[in-house]
Coordinates of C-alpha atoms in Angstrom, one line a residue:
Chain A
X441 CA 0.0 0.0 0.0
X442 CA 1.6 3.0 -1.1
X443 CA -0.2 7.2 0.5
X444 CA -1.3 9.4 -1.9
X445 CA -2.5 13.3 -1.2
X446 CA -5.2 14.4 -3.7
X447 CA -4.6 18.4 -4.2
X448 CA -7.7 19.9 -5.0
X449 CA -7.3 23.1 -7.0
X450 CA -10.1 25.1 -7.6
X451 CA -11.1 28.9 -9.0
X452 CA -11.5 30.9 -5.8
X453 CA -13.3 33.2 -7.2
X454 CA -16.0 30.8 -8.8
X455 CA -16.6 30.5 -4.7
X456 CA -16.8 33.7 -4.3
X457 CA -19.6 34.1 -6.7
X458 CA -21.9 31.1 -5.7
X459 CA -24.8 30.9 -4.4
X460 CA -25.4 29.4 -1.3
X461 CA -26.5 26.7 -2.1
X462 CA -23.2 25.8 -4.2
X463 CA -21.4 25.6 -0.9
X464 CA -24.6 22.9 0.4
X465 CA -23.7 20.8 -2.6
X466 CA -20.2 20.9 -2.6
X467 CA -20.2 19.9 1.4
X468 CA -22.6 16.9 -0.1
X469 CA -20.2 15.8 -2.6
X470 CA -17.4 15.9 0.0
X471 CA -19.4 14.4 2.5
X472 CA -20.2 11.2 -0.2
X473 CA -16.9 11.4 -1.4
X474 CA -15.5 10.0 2.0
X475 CA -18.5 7.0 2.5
X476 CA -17.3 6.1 -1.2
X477 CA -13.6 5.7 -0.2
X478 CA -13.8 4.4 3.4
X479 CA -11.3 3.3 5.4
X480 CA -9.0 4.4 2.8
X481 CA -9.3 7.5 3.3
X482 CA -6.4 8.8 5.3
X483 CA -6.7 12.2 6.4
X484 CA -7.9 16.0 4.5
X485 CA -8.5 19.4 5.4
X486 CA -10.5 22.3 3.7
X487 CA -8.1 25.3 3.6
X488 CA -9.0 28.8 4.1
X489 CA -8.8 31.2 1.3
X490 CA -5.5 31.9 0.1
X491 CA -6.3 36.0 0.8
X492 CA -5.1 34.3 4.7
X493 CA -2.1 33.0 3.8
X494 CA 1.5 34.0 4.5
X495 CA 4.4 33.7 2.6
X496 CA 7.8 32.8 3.9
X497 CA 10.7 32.8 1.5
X498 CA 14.2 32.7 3.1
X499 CA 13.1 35.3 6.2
X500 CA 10.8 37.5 4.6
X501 CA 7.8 37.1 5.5
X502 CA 4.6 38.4 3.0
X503 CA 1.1 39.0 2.6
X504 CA -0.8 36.4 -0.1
X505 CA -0.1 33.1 -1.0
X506 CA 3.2 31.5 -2.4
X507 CA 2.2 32.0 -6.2
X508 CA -0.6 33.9 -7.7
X509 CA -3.1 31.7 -9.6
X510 CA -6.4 32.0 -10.4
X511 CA -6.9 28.0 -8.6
X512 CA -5.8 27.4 -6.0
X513 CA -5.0 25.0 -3.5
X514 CA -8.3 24.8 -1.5
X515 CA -7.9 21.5 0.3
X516 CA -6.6 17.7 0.0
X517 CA -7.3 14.5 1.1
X518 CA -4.4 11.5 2.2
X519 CA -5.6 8.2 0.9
X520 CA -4.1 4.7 0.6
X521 CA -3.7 2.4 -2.4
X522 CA -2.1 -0.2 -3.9
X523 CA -1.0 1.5 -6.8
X524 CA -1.8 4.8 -9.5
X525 CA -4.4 3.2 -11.1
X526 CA -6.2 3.0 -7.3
X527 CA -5.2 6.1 -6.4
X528 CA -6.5 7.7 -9.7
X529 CA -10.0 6.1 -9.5
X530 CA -10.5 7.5 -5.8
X531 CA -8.8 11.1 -7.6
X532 CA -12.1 10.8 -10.1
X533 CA -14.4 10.6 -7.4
X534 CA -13.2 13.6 -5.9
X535 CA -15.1 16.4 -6.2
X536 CA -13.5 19.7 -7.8
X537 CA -16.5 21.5 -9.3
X538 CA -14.7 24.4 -10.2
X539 CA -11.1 23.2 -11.0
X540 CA -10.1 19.9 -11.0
X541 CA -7.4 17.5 -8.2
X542 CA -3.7 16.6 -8.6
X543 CA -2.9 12.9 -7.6
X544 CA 0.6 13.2 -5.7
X545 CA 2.6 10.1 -4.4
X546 CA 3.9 10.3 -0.6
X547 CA 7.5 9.7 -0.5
X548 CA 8.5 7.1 1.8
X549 CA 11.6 7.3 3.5
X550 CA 12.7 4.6 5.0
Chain B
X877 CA 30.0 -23.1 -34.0
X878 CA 31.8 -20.0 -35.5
X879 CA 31.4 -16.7 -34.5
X880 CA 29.7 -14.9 -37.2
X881 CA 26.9 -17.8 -37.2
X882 CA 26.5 -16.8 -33.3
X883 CA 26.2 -13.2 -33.5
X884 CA 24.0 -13.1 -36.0
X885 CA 21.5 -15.6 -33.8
X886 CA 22.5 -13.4 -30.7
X887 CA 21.7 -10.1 -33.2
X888 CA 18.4 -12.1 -34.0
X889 CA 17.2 -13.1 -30.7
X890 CA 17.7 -9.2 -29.8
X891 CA 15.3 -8.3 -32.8
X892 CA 12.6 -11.0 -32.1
X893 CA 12.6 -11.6 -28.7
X894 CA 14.0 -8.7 -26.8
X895 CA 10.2 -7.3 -25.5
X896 CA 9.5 -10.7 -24.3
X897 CA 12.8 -11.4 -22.4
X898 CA 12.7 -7.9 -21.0
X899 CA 8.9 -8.1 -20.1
X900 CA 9.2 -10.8 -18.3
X901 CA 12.3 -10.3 -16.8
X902 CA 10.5 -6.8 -15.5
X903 CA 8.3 -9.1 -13.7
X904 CA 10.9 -10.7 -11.3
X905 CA 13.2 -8.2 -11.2
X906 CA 10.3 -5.5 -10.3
X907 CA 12.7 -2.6 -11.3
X908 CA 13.1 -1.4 -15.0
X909 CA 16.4 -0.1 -15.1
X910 CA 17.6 -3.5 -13.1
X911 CA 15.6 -6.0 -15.7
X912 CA 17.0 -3.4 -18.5
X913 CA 20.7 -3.7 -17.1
X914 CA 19.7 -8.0 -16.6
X915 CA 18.5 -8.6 -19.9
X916 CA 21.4 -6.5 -21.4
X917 CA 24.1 -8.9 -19.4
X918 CA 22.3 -12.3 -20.6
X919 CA 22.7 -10.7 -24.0
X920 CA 26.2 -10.6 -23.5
X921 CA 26.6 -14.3 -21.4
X922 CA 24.3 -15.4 -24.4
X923 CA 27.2 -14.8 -27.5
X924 CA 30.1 -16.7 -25.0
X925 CA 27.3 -19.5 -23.6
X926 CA 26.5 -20.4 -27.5
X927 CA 29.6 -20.5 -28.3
X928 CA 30.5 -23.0 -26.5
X929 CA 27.4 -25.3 -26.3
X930 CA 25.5 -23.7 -29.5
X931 CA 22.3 -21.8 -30.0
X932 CA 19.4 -23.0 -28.3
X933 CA 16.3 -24.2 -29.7
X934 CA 14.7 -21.8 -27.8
X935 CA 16.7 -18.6 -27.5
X936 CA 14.1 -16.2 -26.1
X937 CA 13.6 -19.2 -23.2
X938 CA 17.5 -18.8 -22.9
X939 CA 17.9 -15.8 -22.3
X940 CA 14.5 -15.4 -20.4
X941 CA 16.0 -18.0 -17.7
X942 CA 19.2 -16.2 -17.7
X943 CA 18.0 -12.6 -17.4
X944 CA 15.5 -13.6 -14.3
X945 CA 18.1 -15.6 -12.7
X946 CA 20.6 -12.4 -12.7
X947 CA 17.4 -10.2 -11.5
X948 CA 16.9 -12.7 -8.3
X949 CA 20.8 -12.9 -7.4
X950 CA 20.8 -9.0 -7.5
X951 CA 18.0 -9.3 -5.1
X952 CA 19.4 -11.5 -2.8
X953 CA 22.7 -9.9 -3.0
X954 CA 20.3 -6.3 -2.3
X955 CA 18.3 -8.2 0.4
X956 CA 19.5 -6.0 3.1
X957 CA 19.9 -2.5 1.5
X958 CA 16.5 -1.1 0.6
X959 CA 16.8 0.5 -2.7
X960 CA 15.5 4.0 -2.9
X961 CA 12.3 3.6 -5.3
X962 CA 9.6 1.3 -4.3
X963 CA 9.4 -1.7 -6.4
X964 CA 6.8 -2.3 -9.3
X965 CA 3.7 -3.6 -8.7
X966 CA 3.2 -6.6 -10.2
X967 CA -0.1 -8.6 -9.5
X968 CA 0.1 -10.9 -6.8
X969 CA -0.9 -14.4 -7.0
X970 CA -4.4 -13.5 -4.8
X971 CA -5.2 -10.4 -6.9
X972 CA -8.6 -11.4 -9.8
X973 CA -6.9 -12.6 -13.1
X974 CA -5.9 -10.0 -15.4
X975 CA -8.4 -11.0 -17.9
X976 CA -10.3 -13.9 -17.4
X977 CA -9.6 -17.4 -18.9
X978 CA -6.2 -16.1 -20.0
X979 CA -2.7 -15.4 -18.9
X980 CA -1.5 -12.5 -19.9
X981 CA 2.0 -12.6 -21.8
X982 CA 4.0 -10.1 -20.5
X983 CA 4.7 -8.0 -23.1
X984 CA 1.4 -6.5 -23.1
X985 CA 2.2 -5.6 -19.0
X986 CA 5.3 -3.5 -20.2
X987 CA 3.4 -2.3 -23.5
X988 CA 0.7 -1.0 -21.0
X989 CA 2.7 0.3 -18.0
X990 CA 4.8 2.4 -21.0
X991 CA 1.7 3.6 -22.4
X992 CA 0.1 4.6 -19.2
X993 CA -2.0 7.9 -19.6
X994 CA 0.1 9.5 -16.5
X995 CA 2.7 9.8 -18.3
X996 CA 3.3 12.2 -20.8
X997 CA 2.6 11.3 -24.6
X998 CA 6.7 11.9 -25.9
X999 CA 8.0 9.5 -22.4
X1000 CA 5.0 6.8 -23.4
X1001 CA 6.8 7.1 -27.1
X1002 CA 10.5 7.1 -25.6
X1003 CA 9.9 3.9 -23.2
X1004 CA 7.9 1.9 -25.5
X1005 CA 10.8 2.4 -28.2
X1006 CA 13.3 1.7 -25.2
X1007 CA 11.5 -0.9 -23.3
X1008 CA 9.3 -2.5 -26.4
X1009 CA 11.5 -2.3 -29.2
X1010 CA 14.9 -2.8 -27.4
X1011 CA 16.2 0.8 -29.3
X1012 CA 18.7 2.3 -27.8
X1013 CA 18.6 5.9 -26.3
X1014 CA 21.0 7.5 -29.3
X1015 CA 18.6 5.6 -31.5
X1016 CA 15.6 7.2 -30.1
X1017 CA 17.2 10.1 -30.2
X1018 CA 17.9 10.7 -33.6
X1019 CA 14.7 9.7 -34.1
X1020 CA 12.9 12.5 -32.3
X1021 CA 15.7 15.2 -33.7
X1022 CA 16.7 15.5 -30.2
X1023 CA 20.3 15.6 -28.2
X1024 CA 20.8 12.5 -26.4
X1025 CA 20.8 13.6 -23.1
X1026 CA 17.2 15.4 -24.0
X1027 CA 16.2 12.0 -25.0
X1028 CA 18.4 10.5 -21.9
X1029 CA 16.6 12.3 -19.7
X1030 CA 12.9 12.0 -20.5
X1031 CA 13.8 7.9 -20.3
X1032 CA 14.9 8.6 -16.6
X1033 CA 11.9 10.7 -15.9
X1034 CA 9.6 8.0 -17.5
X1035 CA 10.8 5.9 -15.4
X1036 CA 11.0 7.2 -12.0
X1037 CA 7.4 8.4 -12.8
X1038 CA 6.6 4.8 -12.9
X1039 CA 8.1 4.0 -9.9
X1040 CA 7.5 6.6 -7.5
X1041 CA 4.2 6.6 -8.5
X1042 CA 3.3 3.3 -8.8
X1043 CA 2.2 2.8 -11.7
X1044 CA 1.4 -1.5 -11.9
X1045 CA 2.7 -3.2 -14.2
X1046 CA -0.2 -5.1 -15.7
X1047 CA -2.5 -5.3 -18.2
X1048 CA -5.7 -3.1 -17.2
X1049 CA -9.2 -4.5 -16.1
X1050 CA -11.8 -5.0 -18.9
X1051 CA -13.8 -1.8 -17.7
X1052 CA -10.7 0.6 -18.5
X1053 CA -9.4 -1.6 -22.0
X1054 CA -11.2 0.8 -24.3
X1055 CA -9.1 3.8 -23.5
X1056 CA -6.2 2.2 -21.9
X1057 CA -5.8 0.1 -25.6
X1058 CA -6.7 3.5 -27.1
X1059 CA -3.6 5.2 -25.9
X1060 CA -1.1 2.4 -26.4
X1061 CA -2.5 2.2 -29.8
X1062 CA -1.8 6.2 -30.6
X1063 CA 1.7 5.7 -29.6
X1064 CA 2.2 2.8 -32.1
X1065 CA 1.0 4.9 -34.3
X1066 CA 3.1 8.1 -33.9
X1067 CA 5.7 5.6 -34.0
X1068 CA 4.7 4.4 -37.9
X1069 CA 4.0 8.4 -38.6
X1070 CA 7.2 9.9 -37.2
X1071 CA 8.6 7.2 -39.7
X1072 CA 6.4 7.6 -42.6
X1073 CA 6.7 10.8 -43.4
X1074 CA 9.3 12.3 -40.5
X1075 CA 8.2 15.6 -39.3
X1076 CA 11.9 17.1 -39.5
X1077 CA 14.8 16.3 -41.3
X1078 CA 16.1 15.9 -44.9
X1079 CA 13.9 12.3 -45.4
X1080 CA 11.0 12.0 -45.9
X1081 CA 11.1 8.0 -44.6
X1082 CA 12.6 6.7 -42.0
X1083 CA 12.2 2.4 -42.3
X1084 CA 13.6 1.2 -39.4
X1085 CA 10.4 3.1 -37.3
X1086 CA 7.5 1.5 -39.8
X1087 CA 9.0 -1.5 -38.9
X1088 CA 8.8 -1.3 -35.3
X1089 CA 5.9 -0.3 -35.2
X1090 CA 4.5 -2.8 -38.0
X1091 CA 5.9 -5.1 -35.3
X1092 CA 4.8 -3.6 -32.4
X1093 CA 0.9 -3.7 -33.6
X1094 CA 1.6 -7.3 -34.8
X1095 CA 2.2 -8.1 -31.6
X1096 CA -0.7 -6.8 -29.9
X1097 CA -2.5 -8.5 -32.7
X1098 CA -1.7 -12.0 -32.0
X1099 CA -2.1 -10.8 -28.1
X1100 CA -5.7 -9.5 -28.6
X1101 CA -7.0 -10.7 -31.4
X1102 CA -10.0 -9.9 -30.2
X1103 CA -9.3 -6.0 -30.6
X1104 CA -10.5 -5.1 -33.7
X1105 CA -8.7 -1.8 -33.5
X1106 CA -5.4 -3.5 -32.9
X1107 CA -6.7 -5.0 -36.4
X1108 CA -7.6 -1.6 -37.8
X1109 CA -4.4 0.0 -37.0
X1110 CA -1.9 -3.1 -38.1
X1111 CA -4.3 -2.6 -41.6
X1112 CA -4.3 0.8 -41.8
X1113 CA -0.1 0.8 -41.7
X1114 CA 0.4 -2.1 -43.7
X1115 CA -1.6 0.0 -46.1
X1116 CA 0.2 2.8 -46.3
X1117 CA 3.4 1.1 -46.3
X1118 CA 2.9 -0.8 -49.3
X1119 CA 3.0 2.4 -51.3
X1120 CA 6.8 2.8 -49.8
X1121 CA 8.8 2.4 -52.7
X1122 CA 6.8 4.9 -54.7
X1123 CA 6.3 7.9 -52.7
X1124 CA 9.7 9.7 -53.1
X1125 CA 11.1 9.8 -57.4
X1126 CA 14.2 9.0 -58.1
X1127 CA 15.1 12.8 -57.5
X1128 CA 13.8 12.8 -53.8
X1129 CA 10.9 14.6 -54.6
X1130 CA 7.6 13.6 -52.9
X1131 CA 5.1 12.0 -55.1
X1132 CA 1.8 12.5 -54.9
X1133 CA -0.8 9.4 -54.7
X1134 CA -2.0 10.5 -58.5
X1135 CA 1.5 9.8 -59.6
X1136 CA 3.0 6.8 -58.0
X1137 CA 2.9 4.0 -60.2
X1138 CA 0.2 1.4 -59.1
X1139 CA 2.3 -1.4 -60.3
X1140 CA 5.7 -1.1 -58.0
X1141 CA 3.1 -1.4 -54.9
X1142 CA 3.6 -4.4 -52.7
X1143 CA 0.9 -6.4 -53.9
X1144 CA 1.4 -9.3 -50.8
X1145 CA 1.3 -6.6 -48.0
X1146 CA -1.9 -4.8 -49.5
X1147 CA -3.4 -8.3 -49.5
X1148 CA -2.7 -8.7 -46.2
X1149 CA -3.8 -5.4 -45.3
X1150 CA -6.8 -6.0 -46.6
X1151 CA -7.9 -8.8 -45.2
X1152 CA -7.1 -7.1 -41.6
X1153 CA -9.4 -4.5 -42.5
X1154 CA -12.2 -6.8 -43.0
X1155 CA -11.7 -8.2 -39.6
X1156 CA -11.4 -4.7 -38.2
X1157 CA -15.0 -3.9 -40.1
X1158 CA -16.9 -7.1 -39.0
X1159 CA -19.4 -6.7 -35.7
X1160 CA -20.4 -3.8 -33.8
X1161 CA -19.2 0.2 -34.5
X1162 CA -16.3 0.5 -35.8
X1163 CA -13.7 2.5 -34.6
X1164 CA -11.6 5.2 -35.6
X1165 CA -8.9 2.7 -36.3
X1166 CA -10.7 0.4 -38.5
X1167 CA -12.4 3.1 -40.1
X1168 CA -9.1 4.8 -41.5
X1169 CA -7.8 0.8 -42.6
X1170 CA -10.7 1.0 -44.7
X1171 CA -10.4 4.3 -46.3
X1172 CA -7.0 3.3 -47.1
X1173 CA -8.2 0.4 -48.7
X1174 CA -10.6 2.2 -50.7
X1175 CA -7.6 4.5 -51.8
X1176 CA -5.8 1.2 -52.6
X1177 CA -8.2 -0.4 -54.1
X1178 CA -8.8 1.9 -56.8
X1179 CA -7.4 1.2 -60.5
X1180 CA -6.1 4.3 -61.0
X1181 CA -6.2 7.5 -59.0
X1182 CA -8.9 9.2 -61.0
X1183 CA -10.9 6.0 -60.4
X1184 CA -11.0 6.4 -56.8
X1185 CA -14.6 5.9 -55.3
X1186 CA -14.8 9.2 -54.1
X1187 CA -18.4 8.7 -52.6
X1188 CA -17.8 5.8 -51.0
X1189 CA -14.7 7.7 -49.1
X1190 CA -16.6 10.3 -48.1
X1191 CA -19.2 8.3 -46.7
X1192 CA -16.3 6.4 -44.3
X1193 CA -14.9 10.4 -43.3
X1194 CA -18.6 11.3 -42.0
X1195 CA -18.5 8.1 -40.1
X1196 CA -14.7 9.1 -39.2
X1197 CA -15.4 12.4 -38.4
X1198 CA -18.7 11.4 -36.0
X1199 CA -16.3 8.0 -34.6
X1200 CA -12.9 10.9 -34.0
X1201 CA -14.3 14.4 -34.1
X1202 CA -10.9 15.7 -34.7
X1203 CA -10.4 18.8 -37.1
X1204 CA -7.1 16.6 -38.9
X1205 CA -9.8 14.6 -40.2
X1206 CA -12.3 17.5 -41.1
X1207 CA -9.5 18.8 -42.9
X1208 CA -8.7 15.3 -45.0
X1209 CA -12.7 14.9 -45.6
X1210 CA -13.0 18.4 -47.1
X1211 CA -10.0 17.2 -49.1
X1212 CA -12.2 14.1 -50.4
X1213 CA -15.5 16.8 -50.8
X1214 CA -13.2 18.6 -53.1
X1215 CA -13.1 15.2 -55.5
X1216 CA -16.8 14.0 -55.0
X1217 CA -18.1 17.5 -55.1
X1218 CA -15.8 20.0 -56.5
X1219 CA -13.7 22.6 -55.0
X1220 CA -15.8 25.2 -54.9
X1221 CA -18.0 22.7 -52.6
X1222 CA -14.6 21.9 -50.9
X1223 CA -13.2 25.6 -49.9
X1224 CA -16.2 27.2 -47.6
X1225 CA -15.6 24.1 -45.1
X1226 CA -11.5 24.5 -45.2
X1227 CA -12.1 28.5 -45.0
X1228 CA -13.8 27.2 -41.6
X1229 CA -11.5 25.5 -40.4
X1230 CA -8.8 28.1 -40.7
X1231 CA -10.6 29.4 -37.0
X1232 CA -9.7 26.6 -35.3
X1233 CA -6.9 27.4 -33.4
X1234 CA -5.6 23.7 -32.9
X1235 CA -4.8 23.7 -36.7
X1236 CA -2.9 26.9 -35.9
X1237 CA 0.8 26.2 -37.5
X1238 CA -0.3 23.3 -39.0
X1239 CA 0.9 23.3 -43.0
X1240 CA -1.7 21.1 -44.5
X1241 CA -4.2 23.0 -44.3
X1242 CA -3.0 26.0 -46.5
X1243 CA -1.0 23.3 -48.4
X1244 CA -4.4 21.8 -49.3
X1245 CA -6.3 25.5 -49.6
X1246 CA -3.6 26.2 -52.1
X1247 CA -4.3 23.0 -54.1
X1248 CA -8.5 24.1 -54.6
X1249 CA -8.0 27.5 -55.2
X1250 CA -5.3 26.3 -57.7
X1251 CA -7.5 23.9 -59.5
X1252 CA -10.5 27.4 -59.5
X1253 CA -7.5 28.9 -60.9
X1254 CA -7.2 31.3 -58.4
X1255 CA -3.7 31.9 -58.5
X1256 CA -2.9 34.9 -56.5
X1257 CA -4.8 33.4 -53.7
X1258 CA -3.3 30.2 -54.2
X1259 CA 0.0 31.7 -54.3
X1260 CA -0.4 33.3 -51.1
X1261 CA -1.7 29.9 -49.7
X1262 CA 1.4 27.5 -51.1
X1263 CA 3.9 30.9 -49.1
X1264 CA 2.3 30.0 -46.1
X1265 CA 2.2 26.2 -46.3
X1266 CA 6.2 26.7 -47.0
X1267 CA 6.7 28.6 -44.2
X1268 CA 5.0 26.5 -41.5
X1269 CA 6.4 22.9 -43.3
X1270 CA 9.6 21.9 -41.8
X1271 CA 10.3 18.8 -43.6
X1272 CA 12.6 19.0 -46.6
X1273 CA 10.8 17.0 -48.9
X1274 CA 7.6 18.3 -48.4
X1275 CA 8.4 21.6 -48.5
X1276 CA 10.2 20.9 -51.9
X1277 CA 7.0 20.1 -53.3
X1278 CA 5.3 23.2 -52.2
X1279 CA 7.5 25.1 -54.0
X1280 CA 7.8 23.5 -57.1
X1281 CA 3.8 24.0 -57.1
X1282 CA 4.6 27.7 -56.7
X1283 CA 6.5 28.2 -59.2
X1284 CA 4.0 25.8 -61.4
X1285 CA 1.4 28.1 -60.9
X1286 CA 3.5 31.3 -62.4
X1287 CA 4.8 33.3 -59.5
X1288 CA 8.2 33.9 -57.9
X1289 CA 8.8 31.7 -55.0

């Protein structure tokens, strides 16, 4: 079993523009997202908006996040599989309505 | 036995049986670059062991045997260091059957894992000539028109990619065939086209790539001979290939399919060809594979250029174009329009296509705008069209013709 982290990107400002409701669904899909995987779903966390985050490069320290895009990293999930294929099947389950995820292998240091 | 005798059958075994030694020496030594450096010794133990006790009746077994054996010691000898990369993953013996009733062969594992959509489409086209077809990275390289350490270095990448990420090394499950074959098909065929007519460079063939991958899709042929697209493509370069004697004159100037002489084409190939493209046809949709075996056969079939069933090609590009909505083959059915319908009927849907911005760069299309507004003796405006087919075509031969066409048609080039 090898940990991947699913990095979901998304257009911030898509969120910024939804209705309420979007938010309802999204929290939905999320919600059925981690009944479908199950126990191998490792871990995750919903970010806050990238307007919150702080840059440190060498030691400056900056307002805004480390590069400017228009998606964002908005949250991730740690899973478990046996392989890419797994790990990409549990990536298209993910939801991403306004962007889309990035299937990352965990080093392993041993 | 003498030596020549044995280095030709050590030469041969590399041609013929090189995938099969290396895929399933992949399996065992679940490391690419190991079973690579394994198979490469038992190559090498292979001319000194046949030497002495002559050539086996069964080289590929030979050097199968010799290759896994070398992959185990190396593990045994590695048992305590952990090597950086995980190790492939192969199936184990509890996971379902690959496909049922059947055991896999191995090469399709390695033709699969090499092919894998995670990796990009020029490392699936680097490995599978690496890995597949046994090239070598210089080979490769010249090729692609690239430096060998470009070439070098997108291997590695491939590589590690497969590794670090895991990508298994097996054949997919029925559910994700379709597109998994789909994408290993597509590289087999870049392979024929990069050597058919070679995007780059001074010739406008380059044999030694329509073999491999004439090889290659034989291969998965006699693997899946189920897949009728296997059967499609395999047809639809057999096909083409016939014509390969007659598409450069003697001068190195392209010939068009109106001028290559009928007779010099390789009458046992298009037979075979054809018969592949039945298959391909028979039962169900077809696809976009089978589809372009049989306009090729309809090209082929035809006595004499101007006796090509124009209709009947047109038809198979509206199915083409519905099976692959791709605006390549938009382009060559307007091409077809312009013979079953005229030019005029022709121009209006190329003059549409000139929006599209993936056929941005891409020479054929004023190259073939040229030719109707040529033949509705247009001439300034075809004139204007052949310049800018010239300045977007990078091959030598090809652009050669373009030229010669602008001067034909009375302007300055």
């Amino acid at each position: 079993m090898a940990q991947y982290l699913i990095l979901i990107y998304e257009n911030e400002a898509d969120y910024d523009n939804a209705d309420p409701s979007v938010f309802q669904e999204v929290m939905d899909a999320h919600n059925r997202f981690s009944e479908q995987v199950g126990e191998k779903l490792v871990g995750g966390n919903a970010l806050q908006p990238t307007q919150t985050a702080t840059t440190i490069r060498g030691d400056v320290v900056t307002d805004g996040p480390f590069v400017e895009t228009k998606e964002i990293l908005g949250g991730y999930y740690v899973i478990e599989a046996k392989d890419l294929d797994e790990a990409l099947a549990i990536g298209k389950l993910c939801p991403a309505r306004f962007g889309g995820v990035e299937v990352r292998p965990v080093m392993v240091f041993e | 036995m003498e030596t020549a005798a044995v280095r030709e059958a050590v030469a041969d075994a590399h041609r013929r049986e090189w995938a099969r030694v290396l895929a399933a020496t992949v399996r065992v030594a679940r490391d690419l670059d190991l079973a690579e450096e394994c198979v490469q010794d038992a190559y090498v133990a292979a001319m000194d062991a046949w030497l002495r006790q002559g050539v086996p009746d069964n080289p590929g077994a030979w050097l199968t045997v010799a290759a896994q054996r070398r992959a185990l010691n190396a593990h045994k000898r590695a048992a305590t260091l952990r090597s950086k990369l995980p190790l492939l993953v192969v199936p184990s013996a509890d996971d379902p059957p690959d496909a049922p009733d059947e055991i896999p062969d191995d090469r399709l594992r390695l033709v699969f894992t090499c092919c894998h959509p995670a990796l990009a489409r020029e490392a699936q086209l680097a490995i599978t000539l690496r890995l597949v077809c046994g090239l070598t990275t210089a080979e490769i390289a010249r090729a692609f028109l690239v430096s060998e350490p470009t070439m070098a270095a997108r291997v590695t990448r491939a590589k590690k990619k497969i590794a670090a990420a895991a990508i298994p090394y097996r054949v997919p499950p029925l559910e994700d065939l379709p597109d998994r074959l789909d994408a290993v098909l597509t590289v087999v065929h870049l392979v024929f086209t990069t050597g058919h007519a070679a995007p780059t460079g001074p010739d406008l063939l380059r044999p030694d790539l329509v073999e491999r991958a004439i090889d290659l899709a034989r291969t998965l042929c006699a693997l899946m001979p189920d897949e009728r697209e296997a059967q499609g493509l395999l047809a639809l370069m057999l096909l083409h290939d016939a014509r390969r004697a007659t598409r450069v004159g003697a001068d190195g100037r392209l010939l068009l399919l109106e001028e290559q002489d009928r007779t010099r084409w390789d009458t046992a190939q298009i037979a075979d060809g054809l018969r592949l493209v039945r298959g391909a046809l028979r039962g169900g949709r077809p696809g976009r594979f089978a589809l372009q075996s049989a306009i090729a056969a309809v090209y082929t079939e035809a006595p004499t250029y101007a006796g090509t069933d124009w209709r009947q090609l047109r038809g198979l590009y509206d199915l083409l174009l519905h099976a692959w909505p791709s605006p390549v083959v938009a382009l060559n059915r307007a091409v077809v329009v312009a013979m079953s319908d005229g030019p005029a009927a022709a121009l209006p849907l190329l003059d549409a296509l000139a929006e599209d911005p993936r056929l941005a760069g891409y020479h054929y299309l004023p190259a073939a705008r040229a030719d109707l507004l040529r033949r509705l003796d247009r001439i300034p405006e075809a004139d204007a069209a052949y310049r800018t087919a010239i300045t977007l075509c990078d091959n030598a031969v090809e652009r050669a013709f373009l030229e010669s066409r602008l001067r034909g048609s009375g302007a300055r080039p």
